[in-house]
Every structure is written in structure tokens, then in C-alpha cells.
Amino acid sequence: MAKIIGGLGTSHVPSIGAALDKGLRDTPDWKPFFDGYEAGKQWMREAKPDIAVVIFNDHGNSFFLDRVPTFAVGVAETYQPVDEGWGPRSIPAFEGAADFSWHFVDRLVERHFDPLVCREIEVDHGLQVPMELFFGRPARWPVKVLPIWVNTIQYPIPTPQRCWEMGKVLREAIESWPGDERVVILGTGGLSHQLQGARAGFINQAADRAWLDGIAANPEHYRAMSREDYVEQFGSEGAELIMWLVMRAAMNEQVNLIHKHYHAPASMTGAGMVVLENAA
Ligand code: DHB
Ligand code: FE
């Protein structure tokens, strides 16, 4: 049986990666944001995971609006970081936990999910940035990845309840896997932001701060909310937060909130993270 050693939630704003590329980490705009992640990076160094399950959405880089899967799972041996238009990024490719991915896909289908299964695909900032935030800029990533894509781009997006159900299957897959790998689960996206329409620039700091505590202590509240509630409280793109529910549902009912960080604005978003461990 593999072991869940932690559940992390984090923003995946693309300008975070760009700030690192441009050497802006310690500028007045960015330093408070990055400093707040140091505790999470330290936690990750000590936790020594073997596999990172990363739940994120593609942003028109690997899937365009002509074909949008509601859920997709990577089963590749390697994932290249996609070039989002600013040229190739100087980060290593991501090694896939391919055998474990196939096992997860099998468990999903057994539980009546119908994911798109991806043997060859690139990963965008939704996966790149969380990896950089928690693992820094190593010459080689210290974990294998299992990427899970959730459509949060084109309506209808899946319900929070459905994301929760996927998290339950993820846990079952981890616990039924014969290996002894140490697994971290990264739910990504958010926090509040809206990049389009009449409310472009919308940030809801109060809702974001409540989320960071509530996702640990009272996830039922967020599971029960409608998709429209998410858009109203967090903005049309802030609805990415439904992806944290996959992570949270895979954890125990009771968790300990080990680290928490919030910063606003980062780019045009509320941004932050949590580190959760299962309570005994
Ligand atoms: C932006 C893009 C994202 O995917 C996100 O989650 C937050 C912000 C942006 O372009 O600013
Ligand atoms: Fe995003």
C-alpha cells in the first residue's frame, strides 16, 4: 500500500513562473509571496515524497476549446513543460508515475468515471508552477508525477461533488497500490480571480482567507456549494478552487493544517497555499 503523506493546495498563477525566470523572487512585489512558501518547501524537503499527484486544469495549451475533456489522466513516462508563448522554460521534464497512473485509471473506470487517458501530452503552468513553488528549481524533479486535468475553462465544468468523488477514488487507488511509495497530493488553482468580462480583476480576500481555513476544517461546506456559488464568491476563474476538493476528499475527515499562506494580489489573483496532514 502506498501512503498519503500530505495534501497541499496552491495557486498556480503563470506569472509566478515568469517571476522566477526573470530573477524577480526578491523584488518588493514578489518577496512576500515567495517567502510565504518557504515553510511549504521545507515541509516537502522533510516529507521526501516519491510521487506527486497534481490536480490542475489546462489553459488552452494542451486542450483547446475545440475538445475539452471534463477529466483527463496522464499515463505517460514523461511530460514536457509546454511553451506558453514566451519560449521554452528552463525547467526539467516531469517523469511520469506511469504504472501507478494506469492503476488509478483502472480504479476510476471501475467506479464509473470515464476519463480521457493521455499517453502523450505536455503540461502547462497549472502543473509547472506548483512544482516550482514546492520543489524549487532542481536539476531533476525528486518525484514522479501523476497529472489529473479537470475542466475549469469551458462551461459546464464538473460539480464540486464530482471532484470530491474523484478524490475518494484517488485515495482508494493509493491504498490498493502494491508499492510502498510516499504520495503527496497537490490540488491547484485559485484563489479568487476573474480574468474576463464585467468583473475582470475581481478578488475576494475575505472568501479566500475563509477558504484556506475552511478547506481543512469544514470541507463539507465547499463540497455542497454549487458551481455558480464558486463563480460568485471566487470569480469565474477562481472556480478553479473546485480542484482542491479532489485533494481534500482523498485525505482523512480530520486533518491538521500545518502551514498556510495568503498574499493578494499576485498578478490579478488572490494567491496562497495550505499544507495538510492526516490527523491520527
Ligand atoms: C492567471 C492564470 C491562471 O491560470 C490562474 O490560475 C491565475 C491567474 C493569469 O493569467 O493571471
Ligand atoms: Fe489557472
PDB file of C-alpha atoms and ligand atoms in Angstrom, residues 12-15 57 59 125 189-190 193 195 237 240 267-269, ligand 1:
ATOM      1  CA  HIS A  12      -0.715  28.125  -9.993  1.00  0.00           C
ATOM      2  CA  VAL A  13      -0.596  31.670 -11.436  1.00  0.00           C
ATOM      3  CA  PRO A  14       1.666  31.684 -14.539  1.00  0.00           C
ATOM      4  CA  SER A  15       3.386  34.955 -13.614  1.00  0.00           C
ATOM      5  CA  ASN A  57      -6.581  22.482 -15.384  1.00  0.00           C
ATOM      6  CA  HIS A  59      -5.442  26.682 -20.017  1.00  0.00           C
ATOM      7  CA  HIS A 125       1.640  26.341 -15.726  1.00  0.00           C
ATOM      8  CA  GLY A 189      -5.844  26.733  -8.863  1.00  0.00           C
ATOM      9  CA  GLY A 190      -7.355  29.915  -7.484  1.00  0.00           C
ATOM     10  CA  HIS A 193      -9.756  35.794  -9.666  1.00  0.00           C
ATOM     11  CA  LEU A 195      -9.688  37.420 -15.983  1.00  0.00           C
ATOM     12  CA  GLU A 237     -11.536  31.613 -12.931  1.00  0.00           C
ATOM     13  CA  GLU A 240     -10.598  26.547 -10.263  1.00  0.00           C
ATOM     14  CA  SER A 267      -0.794  39.144 -10.721  1.00  0.00           C
ATOM     15  CA  MET A 268      -4.593  39.624 -10.776  1.00  0.00           C
ATOM     16  CA  THR A 269      -5.400  36.995  -8.158  1.00  0.00           C
TER      17      THR A 269
HETATM   18  C1  DHB B   1      -3.755  33.712 -14.288  1.00  0.00           C
HETATM   19  C2  DHB B   1      -3.870  32.490 -14.936  1.00  0.00           C
HETATM   20  C3  DHB B   1      -4.241  31.383 -14.230  1.00  0.00           C
HETATM   21  O1  DHB B   1      -4.333  30.164 -14.807  1.00  0.00           O
HETATM   22  C4  DHB B   1      -4.523  31.434 -12.883  1.00  0.00           C
HETATM   23  O2  DHB B   1      -4.908  30.318 -12.260  1.00  0.00           O
HETATM   24  C5  DHB B   1      -4.412  32.653 -12.232  1.00  0.00           C
HETATM   25  C6  DHB B   1      -4.021  33.784 -12.931  1.00  0.00           C
HETATM   26  C7  DHB B   1      -3.318  34.926 -15.051  1.00  0.00           C
HETATM   27  O3  DHB B   1      -3.161  34.828 -16.270  1.00  0.00           O
HETATM   28  O4  DHB B   1      -3.103  35.960 -14.414  1.00  0.00           O
END
